[in-house]
Short mmCIF file of C-alpha atoms and ligand atoms in Angstrom, two decimals:
data_model
loop_
_atom_site.label_atom_id
_atom_site.label_comp_id
_atom_site.label_asym_id
_atom_site.label_seq_id
_atom_site.Cartn_x
_atom_site.Cartn_y
_atom_site.Cartn_z
CA MET A 1 0.00 0.00 0.00
CA ARG A 2 1.30 3.44 -1.00
CA THR A 3 1.50 5.82 1.98
CA LEU A 4 1.22 9.56 1.50
CA SER A 5 1.96 11.87 4.44
CA LEU A 6 -0.06 15.08 4.18
CA THR A 7 0.05 18.18 6.34
CA LEU A 8 -3.58 19.16 6.87
CA ASP A 9 -4.70 22.63 7.90
CA ALA A 10 -7.29 21.93 10.60
CA GLN A 11 -8.82 25.42 10.18
CA LEU A 12 -9.74 24.88 6.56
CA LYS A 13 -13.24 23.66 5.79
CA PRO A 14 -14.80 21.75 4.16
CA GLN A 15 -12.75 18.63 4.67
CA PHE A 16 -12.32 17.68 0.96
CA LEU A 17 -10.79 21.11 0.23
CA ARG A 18 -8.45 20.71 3.20
CA ILE A 19 -7.21 17.46 1.70
CA ALA A 20 -7.01 18.89 -1.84
CA ARG A 21 -4.95 21.85 -0.54
CA ALA A 22 -2.56 19.48 1.27
CA ILE A 23 -2.05 17.38 -1.87
CA ARG A 24 -1.44 20.50 -3.96
CA SER A 25 1.10 21.64 -1.42
CA ALA A 26 2.81 18.22 -1.63
CA ILE A 27 3.11 18.77 -5.40
CA HIS A 28 4.52 22.27 -4.85
CA THR A 29 7.22 21.07 -2.49
CA GLY A 30 8.25 18.17 -4.73
CA GLN A 31 6.99 15.56 -2.29
CA LEU A 32 4.81 14.37 -5.17
CA LYS A 33 6.45 14.36 -8.61
CA ALA A 34 4.99 14.74 -12.10
CA LYS A 35 3.23 11.54 -13.23
CA GLU A 36 3.45 9.99 -9.76
CA PRO A 37 0.41 7.86 -8.91
CA LEU A 38 -1.73 8.79 -5.89
CA PRO A 39 -2.91 6.21 -3.39
CA SER A 40 -6.34 4.79 -4.19
CA ALA A 41 -9.23 6.70 -2.60
CA ARG A 42 -9.81 3.73 -0.30
CA GLN A 43 -6.16 3.66 0.86
CA LEU A 44 -5.93 7.39 1.50
CA ALA A 45 -9.31 7.38 3.23
CA GLY A 46 -7.98 4.64 5.53
CA GLN A 47 -4.79 6.59 6.26
CA LEU A 48 -6.62 9.86 6.98
CA GLN A 49 -9.57 8.20 8.71
CA VAL A 50 -12.14 9.90 6.48
CA ASN A 51 -14.84 8.74 4.16
CA ARG A 52 -13.75 7.48 0.72
CA HIS A 53 -16.13 9.92 -0.95
CA THR A 54 -14.29 12.82 0.69
CA ILE A 55 -11.05 11.68 -0.97
CA MET A 56 -12.84 11.26 -4.29
CA ALA A 57 -14.14 14.83 -3.96
CA ALA A 58 -10.60 16.10 -3.20
CA TYR A 59 -9.13 14.25 -6.20
CA GLN A 60 -11.86 15.55 -8.51
CA GLU A 61 -11.31 19.09 -7.29
CA LEU A 62 -7.60 18.75 -8.18
CA VAL A 63 -8.49 17.29 -11.59
CA ALA A 64 -10.67 20.35 -12.18
CA GLN A 65 -7.78 22.62 -11.15
CA GLY A 66 -5.42 20.78 -13.51
CA TRP A 67 -3.10 19.20 -10.90
CA LEU A 68 -4.25 15.59 -11.19
CA GLU A 69 -5.52 13.42 -13.99
CA SER A 70 -7.52 10.25 -13.91
CA VAL A 71 -6.02 7.29 -15.79
CA GLU A 72 -8.34 4.51 -16.80
CA ARG A 73 -8.06 1.44 -14.55
CA LYS A 74 -5.04 2.95 -12.78
CA GLY A 75 -6.59 5.69 -10.66
CA TYR A 76 -5.29 9.22 -10.21
CA ARG A 77 -1.82 10.60 -10.81
CA VAL A 78 -0.07 13.97 -10.89
CA VAL A 79 -0.14 15.65 -14.31
CA ASP A 80 3.02 15.92 -16.39
CA HIS A 81 2.90 19.73 -16.76
CA PHE A 82 1.62 21.73 -13.84
CA PRO A 83 -1.02 24.41 -14.47
CA ILE A 84 -0.10 28.09 -14.21
CA GLU A 85 -1.98 29.01 -11.09
CA SER A 86 -4.60 31.69 -11.17
CA SER A 87 -4.65 34.05 -8.21
CA ARG A 88 -7.63 32.07 -6.85
CA HIS A 89 -5.48 28.92 -6.46
CA ALA A 90 -2.12 30.42 -5.73
CA GLN A 91 -1.33 29.12 -2.28
CA ALA A 92 2.29 28.07 -2.72
CA PRO A 93 4.21 27.56 0.52
CA VAL A 94 5.80 30.73 1.84
CA ALA A 95 9.17 31.17 0.14
CA VAL A 96 12.09 31.31 2.55
CA SER A 97 14.12 34.27 1.42
CA ARG A 98 17.26 33.70 3.53
CA ALA A 99 20.41 32.15 2.05
CA LYS A 100 20.75 28.39 2.52
CA PHE A 101 22.11 26.92 5.72
CA GLN A 102 25.88 27.25 6.08
CA TRP A 103 27.60 24.05 7.27
CA GLN A 104 30.57 24.33 9.59
CA LEU A 105 32.65 21.40 8.34
CA ALA A 106 35.36 19.66 10.30
CA PRO A 107 38.66 19.33 8.32
CA GLN A 108 38.01 17.13 5.29
CA PRO A 109 40.20 14.32 3.94
CA ALA A 110 41.92 15.34 0.70
CA ILE A 111 40.33 12.77 -1.59
CA ALA A 112 41.46 13.17 -5.19
CA LYS A 113 38.63 14.30 -7.45
CA THR A 114 38.46 12.33 -10.67
CA GLY A 115 36.47 13.25 -13.75
CA LYS A 116 34.77 10.32 -15.43
CA ALA A 117 34.82 7.05 -13.48
CA ALA A 118 37.17 4.38 -14.86
CA HIS A 119 34.33 2.10 -15.97
CA GLU A 120 32.82 4.89 -18.08
CA TYR A 121 35.76 4.73 -20.51
CA GLN A 122 35.48 2.41 -23.50
CA TYR A 123 38.83 0.82 -22.60
CA ASN A 124 39.53 0.55 -18.90
CA PHE A 125 43.09 -0.27 -17.81
CA ALA A 126 42.31 0.56 -14.15
CA GLY A 127 44.80 -1.41 -12.07
CA GLY A 128 42.66 -3.59 -9.86
CA HIS A 129 39.37 -3.98 -11.66
CA PRO A 130 38.09 -7.53 -11.90
CA ASP A 131 35.99 -8.60 -14.87
CA ILE A 132 32.56 -8.22 -13.33
CA ALA A 133 30.94 -9.83 -16.38
CA ALA A 134 32.98 -12.97 -15.61
CA PHE A 135 31.46 -13.32 -12.14
CA PRO A 136 29.11 -16.35 -12.14
CA PHE A 137 25.99 -14.55 -10.91
CA HIS A 138 23.82 -17.50 -11.93
CA GLU A 139 25.91 -19.81 -9.71
CA PHE A 140 25.90 -17.40 -6.80
CA LYS A 141 22.16 -16.73 -6.98
CA PRO A 142 21.00 -20.02 -5.36
CA PHE A 143 23.17 -19.31 -2.30
CA MET A 144 21.65 -15.85 -1.88
CA SER A 145 18.22 -17.21 -2.61
CA ASP A 146 18.73 -19.97 -0.03
CA CYS A 147 19.38 -17.32 2.64
CA LEU A 148 16.10 -15.65 1.74
CA SER A 149 14.15 -18.91 1.57
CA ARG A 150 15.29 -20.11 4.97
CA PRO A 151 15.94 -16.93 6.98
CA ASP A 152 17.43 -17.38 10.42
CA PRO A 153 16.04 -14.65 12.72
CA LYS A 154 19.00 -14.99 15.11
CA THR A 155 21.51 -14.24 12.35
CA LEU A 156 19.45 -11.41 10.91
CA SER A 157 19.22 -9.51 14.18
CA TYR A 158 21.60 -7.22 16.07
CA GLY A 159 24.52 -8.74 17.92
CA ASN A 160 27.37 -11.04 16.92
CA ASN A 161 29.24 -7.97 15.67
CA SER A 162 32.38 -9.77 14.54
CA GLY A 163 30.24 -11.00 11.63
CA ASN A 164 28.14 -13.88 10.42
CA SER A 165 29.36 -17.07 12.08
CA GLN A 166 29.13 -19.29 9.00
CA PHE A 167 31.11 -16.75 6.95
CA ILE A 168 33.76 -16.48 9.67
CA GLU A 169 34.05 -20.24 9.99
CA GLN A 170 34.54 -20.61 6.22
CA ILE A 171 37.12 -17.82 6.12
CA MET A 172 39.06 -19.43 8.98
CA THR A 173 39.09 -22.79 7.23
CA TYR A 174 40.09 -21.24 3.92
CA LEU A 175 42.87 -19.14 5.46
CA ARG A 176 44.28 -22.13 7.29
CA ARG A 177 44.18 -24.39 4.24
CA VAL A 178 45.20 -21.98 1.48
CA ARG A 179 47.12 -19.14 3.11
CA SER A 180 48.60 -20.98 6.15
CA ILE A 181 47.08 -18.44 8.55
CA THR A 182 46.05 -19.90 11.89
CA ASN A 183 45.64 -18.44 15.36
CA LYS A 184 43.86 -15.28 14.24
CA ASP A 185 40.40 -13.99 15.00
CA ILE A 186 38.31 -12.99 12.01
CA ILE A 187 36.25 -9.82 11.80
CA SER A 188 34.13 -9.29 8.72
CA VAL A 189 34.12 -5.77 7.28
CA ASN A 190 32.51 -3.74 4.50
CA GLY A 191 35.68 -4.08 2.40
CA SER A 192 39.30 -3.29 3.24
CA GLN A 193 38.64 0.43 3.36
CA GLU A 194 36.44 0.05 6.42
CA ALA A 195 39.11 -2.14 7.99
CA LEU A 196 41.77 0.50 7.37
CA TYR A 197 39.56 3.17 8.90
CA ILE A 198 38.74 1.13 12.01
CA ILE A 199 42.38 0.15 12.50
CA SER A 200 43.44 3.80 12.17
CA ARG A 201 40.89 4.94 14.73
CA VAL A 202 41.75 2.23 17.20
CA LEU A 203 45.54 2.30 16.96
CA LEU A 204 46.57 5.81 15.95
CA GLN A 205 46.61 8.91 18.11
CA PRO A 206 46.89 12.28 16.34
CA GLY A 207 50.55 12.77 15.40
CA ALA A 208 51.32 9.03 15.31
CA LYS A 209 53.67 8.05 12.50
CA VAL A 210 52.77 5.41 9.93
CA ALA A 211 55.46 4.08 7.59
CA VAL A 212 54.06 3.44 4.10
CA GLU A 213 55.55 2.42 0.77
CA SER A 214 56.55 5.62 -1.00
CA LEU A 215 54.66 4.45 -4.08
CA GLY A 216 51.43 3.18 -2.64
CA TYR A 217 47.70 3.02 -2.05
CA ARG A 218 46.24 6.45 -1.41
CA PRO A 219 42.91 5.28 0.09
CA ALA A 220 44.88 3.63 2.92
CA TRP A 221 46.87 6.84 3.43
CA ASN A 222 43.60 8.77 3.61
CA ALA A 223 42.36 6.50 6.40
CA PHE A 224 45.57 6.97 8.42
CA GLU A 225 45.55 10.72 7.89
CA THR A 226 41.92 11.00 8.90
CA ALA A 227 42.97 9.70 12.31
CA GLY A 228 45.58 12.49 12.47
CA ALA A 229 48.56 10.29 11.63
CA GLU A 230 51.67 11.51 9.84
CA LEU A 231 52.79 9.39 6.88
CA VAL A 232 56.46 8.53 6.51
CA ALA A 233 57.60 7.23 3.11
CA ILE A 234 59.68 4.03 2.98
CA LYS A 235 62.05 4.03 0.02
CA GLN A 236 61.63 1.18 -2.43
CA HIS A 237 64.01 -0.44 -4.89
CA ALA A 238 63.12 -2.30 -8.07
CA GLY A 239 62.69 -5.60 -6.20
CA GLY A 240 61.18 -4.58 -2.87
CA ILE A 241 61.75 -2.36 0.17
CA ASP A 242 64.94 -0.42 0.95
CA MET A 243 65.68 -2.23 4.20
CA ASP A 244 68.41 0.17 5.33
CA HIS A 245 66.00 3.05 5.01
CA LEU A 246 63.22 1.22 6.85
CA THR A 247 65.65 0.24 9.62
CA GLU A 248 66.73 3.83 10.01
CA LEU A 249 63.10 5.05 10.06
CA ILE A 250 62.00 2.54 12.65
CA SER A 251 65.03 3.17 14.84
CA SER A 252 64.77 6.96 14.77
CA ARG A 253 61.17 8.05 14.14
CA SER A 254 58.97 6.20 16.71
CA ILE A 255 56.80 4.62 14.05
CA SER A 256 53.47 3.18 15.31
CA LEU A 257 52.43 1.18 12.28
CA ILE A 258 53.85 -0.13 8.99
CA TYR A 259 51.42 -0.52 6.10
CA LEU A 260 52.54 -2.93 3.36
CA THR A 261 51.22 -4.68 0.25
CA PRO A 262 53.80 -7.50 0.22
CA LEU A 263 52.40 -10.01 -2.26
CA HIS A 264 51.73 -7.70 -5.20
CA GLN A 265 53.05 -4.30 -4.22
CA TYR A 266 50.58 -1.57 -5.06
CA PRO A 267 51.12 -0.14 -7.69
CA THR A 268 54.34 -1.77 -8.96
CA THR A 269 53.14 -5.42 -8.48
CA VAL A 270 56.58 -6.49 -7.19
CA THR A 271 56.50 -9.43 -4.73
CA LEU A 272 58.39 -8.67 -1.52
CA PRO A 273 61.15 -11.31 -1.26
CA VAL A 274 61.25 -13.70 1.68
CA HIS A 275 64.49 -12.35 3.16
CA GLU A 276 63.04 -8.82 3.26
CA ARG A 277 59.81 -10.08 4.82
CA ASN A 278 61.83 -11.77 7.56
CA ARG A 279 63.88 -8.66 8.22
CA ILE A 280 60.79 -6.46 8.35
CA TYR A 281 59.14 -8.80 10.83
CA ARG A 282 62.20 -8.90 13.09
CA LEU A 283 62.50 -5.13 12.93
CA ALA A 284 58.84 -4.63 13.80
CA ALA A 285 59.12 -7.11 16.66
CA ALA A 286 62.24 -5.44 18.06
CA HIS A 287 60.62 -2.00 18.06
CA ASN A 288 57.10 -3.01 19.01
CA VAL A 289 55.56 -1.81 15.76
CA ALA A 290 52.42 -3.37 14.29
CA ILE A 291 52.24 -4.28 10.59
CA VAL A 292 49.10 -3.93 8.45
CA GLU A 293 49.43 -6.46 5.64
CA ASP A 294 47.02 -5.64 2.80
CA ASP A 295 46.68 -8.81 0.72
CA TYR A 296 44.11 -7.50 -1.70
CA ASP A 297 44.43 -9.95 -4.62
CA HIS A 298 46.11 -13.01 -3.12
CA GLU A 299 44.56 -15.65 -5.38
CA PHE A 300 45.67 -14.07 -8.61
CA HIS A 301 49.20 -15.40 -8.70
CA TYR A 302 50.32 -17.21 -11.81
CA SER A 303 53.94 -18.28 -11.91
CA SER A 304 53.90 -20.34 -8.70
CA GLN A 305 52.01 -20.68 -5.46
CA PRO A 306 51.79 -17.22 -3.88
CA LEU A 307 54.16 -16.64 -0.96
CA ALA A 308 52.47 -17.21 2.38
CA PRO A 309 51.49 -13.91 4.00
CA LEU A 310 53.50 -12.37 6.83
CA ALA A 311 50.48 -13.16 8.99
CA ALA A 312 51.13 -16.88 8.47
CA ASP A 313 54.28 -16.73 10.58
CA ASP A 314 53.46 -14.23 13.27
CA PRO A 315 54.33 -15.68 16.68
CA LEU A 316 53.97 -12.28 18.38
CA GLY A 317 50.59 -11.50 16.85
CA LEU A 318 51.68 -8.11 15.51
CA VAL A 319 50.42 -8.53 11.94
CA ILE A 320 46.95 -7.26 11.10
CA TYR A 321 45.94 -9.03 7.92
CA LEU A 322 43.42 -7.59 5.46
CA SER A 323 41.67 -9.27 2.59
CA THR A 324 38.76 -8.31 0.36
CA PHE A 325 36.12 -9.82 -1.92
CA SER A 326 36.27 -6.73 -4.17
CA LYS A 327 38.59 -8.48 -6.63
CA ILE A 328 37.22 -12.00 -6.21
CA MET A 329 33.61 -10.89 -6.74
CA PHE A 330 33.07 -7.19 -7.54
CA PRO A 331 33.88 -4.00 -5.59
CA GLY A 332 30.21 -3.25 -4.90
CA CYS A 333 29.81 -6.37 -2.75
CA ARG A 334 31.62 -4.49 0.08
CA ILE A 335 32.81 -7.56 1.91
CA GLY A 336 36.24 -8.20 3.34
CA PHE A 337 37.78 -9.36 6.57
CA ILE A 338 40.47 -8.66 9.12
CA ALA A 339 42.49 -11.55 10.55
CA VAL A 340 43.96 -10.33 13.78
CA ASP A 341 45.37 -11.51 17.08
CA ALA A 342 42.69 -12.21 19.70
CA SER A 343 44.18 -9.48 21.90
CA LEU A 344 43.22 -6.73 19.42
CA ALA A 345 39.94 -8.11 18.06
CA PRO A 346 37.59 -6.80 20.82
CA ALA A 347 38.78 -3.20 20.39
CA LEU A 348 38.26 -3.35 16.63
CA ILE A 349 34.80 -4.90 17.01
CA ASN A 350 33.88 -2.28 19.61
CA TYR A 351 34.87 0.57 17.35
CA ARG A 352 32.98 -0.89 14.40
CA SER A 353 29.90 -1.34 16.61
CA VAL A 354 29.86 2.41 17.05
CA MET A 355 30.04 2.97 13.28
CA ASN A 356 27.47 0.51 11.98
CA HIS A 357 27.18 -2.61 14.19
CA LYS A 358 28.22 -5.07 11.49
CA PRO A 359 28.27 -5.59 7.71
CA ASN A 360 25.33 -6.79 5.66
CA VAL A 361 24.44 -10.19 7.08
CA LEU A 362 22.77 -11.61 3.97
CA MET A 363 25.81 -11.14 1.74
CA GLN A 364 28.10 -12.74 4.34
CA GLU A 365 25.71 -15.64 4.80
CA ALA A 366 25.48 -16.21 1.02
CA ILE A 367 29.27 -16.08 0.64
CA GLY A 368 29.64 -18.50 3.58
CA ARG A 369 27.32 -20.98 1.85
CA TRP A 370 29.09 -20.42 -1.49
CA MET A 371 32.45 -21.20 0.12
CA GLN A 372 31.20 -24.22 2.00
CA GLU A 373 29.81 -25.81 -1.14
CA GLY A 374 33.15 -25.41 -2.98
CA ALA A 375 31.79 -23.14 -5.73
CA PHE A 376 33.93 -20.25 -4.43
CA GLU A 377 37.17 -22.13 -5.07
CA ARG A 378 35.96 -23.29 -8.49
CA HIS A 379 35.33 -19.64 -9.32
CA LEU A 380 38.82 -18.72 -8.12
CA ARG A 381 40.44 -21.38 -10.29
CA ARG A 382 38.50 -20.17 -13.33
CA THR A 383 39.30 -16.48 -12.80
CA THR A 384 42.95 -17.08 -12.02
CA LYS A 385 43.27 -18.92 -15.33
CA LEU A 386 41.36 -16.17 -17.13
CA TYR A 387 43.49 -13.37 -15.67
CA GLN A 388 46.69 -15.27 -16.39
CA GLN A 389 45.63 -15.51 -20.06
CA ARG A 390 44.95 -11.79 -20.07
CA ARG A 391 48.32 -11.03 -18.45
CA ASP A 392 50.01 -13.19 -21.08
CA HIS A 393 48.11 -11.45 -23.83
CA LEU A 394 49.11 -8.00 -22.59
CA VAL A 395 52.72 -9.15 -22.21
CA SER A 396 52.85 -10.50 -25.76
CA GLU A 397 51.28 -7.31 -27.14
CA LEU A 398 53.80 -5.15 -25.28
CA GLN A 399 56.67 -7.35 -26.49
CA GLN A 400 55.48 -6.89 -30.07
CA TYR A 401 55.50 -3.13 -29.61
CA GLN A 402 59.05 -3.41 -28.23
CA GLN A 403 60.13 -5.49 -31.20
CA GLY A 404 58.60 -2.86 -33.45
CA GLY A 405 61.00 -0.33 -31.90
CA LEU A 406 58.85 1.26 -29.20
CA ASP A 407 61.02 2.22 -26.24
CA ILE A 408 59.06 0.79 -23.28
CA ASP A 409 60.10 -1.54 -20.49
CA PHE A 410 58.42 -3.79 -17.93
CA SER A 411 58.85 -6.90 -15.82
CA ILE A 412 56.35 -9.69 -16.19
CA PRO A 413 54.44 -9.69 -12.89
CA ALA A 414 54.23 -13.04 -11.12
CA GLY A 415 50.69 -12.20 -10.16
CA GLY A 416 48.20 -9.43 -9.61
CA MET A 417 45.98 -7.65 -12.07
CA ALA A 418 48.27 -5.01 -13.61
CA ILE A 419 51.59 -4.33 -15.32
CA TRP A 420 53.82 -1.43 -14.25
CA LEU A 421 55.00 -0.11 -17.58
CA ASP A 422 58.00 2.18 -18.02
CA VAL A 423 57.10 4.51 -20.91
CA LYS A 424 60.35 6.48 -20.59
CA ARG A 425 58.66 9.84 -20.97
CA ASP A 426 56.10 12.02 -19.21
CA ALA A 427 53.48 9.49 -18.10
CA SER A 428 50.91 12.16 -17.24
CA GLU A 429 50.94 13.37 -20.83
CA LEU A 430 50.33 9.80 -21.95
CA GLU A 431 47.51 9.48 -19.41
CA GLN A 432 45.86 12.64 -20.69
CA TYR A 433 46.22 11.60 -24.29
CA SER A 434 44.82 8.12 -23.54
CA GLN A 435 41.79 9.61 -21.83
CA SER A 436 41.16 11.75 -24.91
CA GLN A 437 41.08 8.42 -26.83
CA ASP A 438 38.49 7.03 -24.38
CA VAL A 439 41.09 4.90 -22.59
CA TYR A 440 41.52 4.95 -18.80
CA LEU A 441 44.93 4.42 -17.25
CA LEU A 442 46.85 6.09 -14.44
CA ALA A 443 50.31 7.63 -14.50
CA GLU A 444 52.94 7.12 -11.80
CA ALA A 445 52.26 10.60 -10.39
CA HIS A 446 49.01 9.36 -8.78
CA PHE A 447 50.80 6.85 -6.58
CA HIS A 448 53.58 8.91 -5.01
CA LEU A 449 53.44 9.98 -1.40
CA LYS A 450 56.14 12.56 -2.03
CA PRO A 451 55.72 14.39 -5.35
CA GLU A 452 59.44 15.28 -5.34
CA ASN A 453 60.28 11.58 -5.85
CA ASN A 454 58.05 11.41 -8.86
CA ARG A 455 59.97 10.55 -12.03
CA ASN A 456 56.60 9.96 -13.64
CA ARG A 457 57.80 7.52 -16.26
CA HIS A 458 55.41 4.67 -15.53
CA VAL A 459 51.78 3.90 -16.12
CA ARG A 460 49.79 1.15 -14.43
CA LEU A 461 48.02 -1.06 -16.95
CA GLY A 462 45.31 -3.28 -15.47
CA PHE A 463 44.60 -6.33 -17.61
CA ALA A 464 42.00 -8.31 -15.66
CA GLY A 465 38.91 -6.36 -16.60
CA MET A 466 39.12 -6.53 -20.40
CA LYS A 467 38.92 -9.26 -23.01
CA PRO A 468 42.09 -9.78 -25.12
CA ALA A 469 40.61 -8.01 -28.18
CA GLN A 470 39.79 -4.97 -26.04
CA ILE A 471 43.30 -4.98 -24.56
CA THR A 472 44.74 -4.98 -28.10
CA GLU A 473 42.51 -2.14 -29.28
CA GLY A 474 43.01 -0.14 -26.07
CA LEU A 475 46.79 -0.44 -26.37
CA ALA A 476 46.69 0.64 -30.02
CA ARG A 477 44.91 3.80 -28.93
CA VAL A 478 47.38 4.43 -26.08
CA PHE A 479 50.44 3.94 -28.28
CA SER A 480 49.07 6.06 -31.12
CA PHE A 481 50.46 8.78 -28.81
CA PHE A 482 53.94 7.96 -30.11
CA ASN A 483 52.96 8.35 -33.78
CA ARG A 484 51.45 11.82 -33.54
C1 PLP B 501 45.95 -1.97 -2.19
C2 PLP B 501 44.47 -2.22 -2.15
N1 PLP B 501 43.91 -2.58 -1.00
C3 PLP B 501 42.59 -2.84 -0.94
C4 PLP B 501 41.78 -2.73 -2.04
C5 PLP B 501 40.33 -3.11 -1.95
O1 PLP B 501 39.61 -2.23 -1.22
P1 PLP B 501 38.11 -2.53 -0.82
O2 PLP B 501 38.05 -3.87 -0.17
O3 PLP B 501 37.78 -1.43 0.14
O4 PLP B 501 37.28 -2.48 -2.05
C6 PLP B 501 42.32 -2.33 -3.24
C7 PLP B 501 41.45 -2.14 -4.40
O5 PLP B 501 41.76 -1.51 -5.36
C8 PLP B 501 43.70 -2.09 -3.30
O6 PLP B 501 44.27 -1.74 -4.46
#
């Protein structure tokens, strides 16, 4: 039943005119839009506790005035073009002549404003976009539908704020079996971004220092900065982290947290070697510094088994491990999880309870069932193969351009969803040109914490989201830059 809230003027008589005036006023204020259907006379009569004939009289009055029309077998609706009111009917609400309310905003995070969204370009080389069309919606549907067919009131209610228990159980089993992570509590989150925000709020006081990769993931930096933290850039080399620099930072700058993307470094895709992982862990342990390990696309590793996360060998419990379903499913699913030592979990859950209690229970429940049945891992095997083919296609296309004399350079990434391509000239110019050709890609400049370090010679080319033919055509458009 369609409900319509009307403000009635008790002084105005007769009653049908009072109701007609209130409906007209609802049209004036935009509460009722052009062509919008009105409740049936019986429904509105029930809501307003009046006789149905009174409503009919009000509707007919408004038809006569030109505000409503009667549509055969459908009832009454607002007209498409409103009448110009004669002085007899002009009773528009009193115009408020003051300027609009002025908000006093707290300091705002400096989120980069982009023009068109990546997916609005015909060719989208955005670094971490999965192929949403390749997600098996038809396979996932029965699991979602099952949750709706057999709803469990206990699960659907408040409480249990770490997340849906079936989802958590499946994640624990999966992490133990596939990523060698044991001895961690699991907290489900609305994607990694929520995790980063909660962690920042719980662990960082204003002025705290967070060491981050100097080329890195700006949304994480935004979360740390929103908590008042100061970011300190860790130097990188072509194959990982500059350990001497990190050692010096940790020894001299009272760092509270290190944020890393060790498996496929964002944005360069380099895998942090084992000896550097071990040194970082020992360093963090010696100086009592926590590590946030953002493992955002773990499954998509092609050349070998992916290295086990730092969190898999964490006897002190100092690694906070983040993972997301944004790449496995699609970013709009807003599901991820934190795997964390039991000593920190209650504080994180408490903070999240203040924000929004817990993430969407239905989606977690459906994913839990999907994982339990094995369909999740089948999907992972299929997509890993698909993305490997796309990586190989992009690599072979780039090699052909090299053989044709184009001066570009890259390493073949062992995994991930992008290639970090050295274009040996101003990458921002190439980005701008590509966008003019309806191709989305991002230049190195977007990923630098310190603009002064920006040589701006690279672009990040995501390959997962496009079919091979699109990759070929998109690249042709990008590289037409060099033939101008
Ligand atoms: C480094 C990194 N972390 C995390 C994410 C995923 O974030 P979310 O789970 O909030 O969608 C991405 C996605 O692009 C990413 O690149």
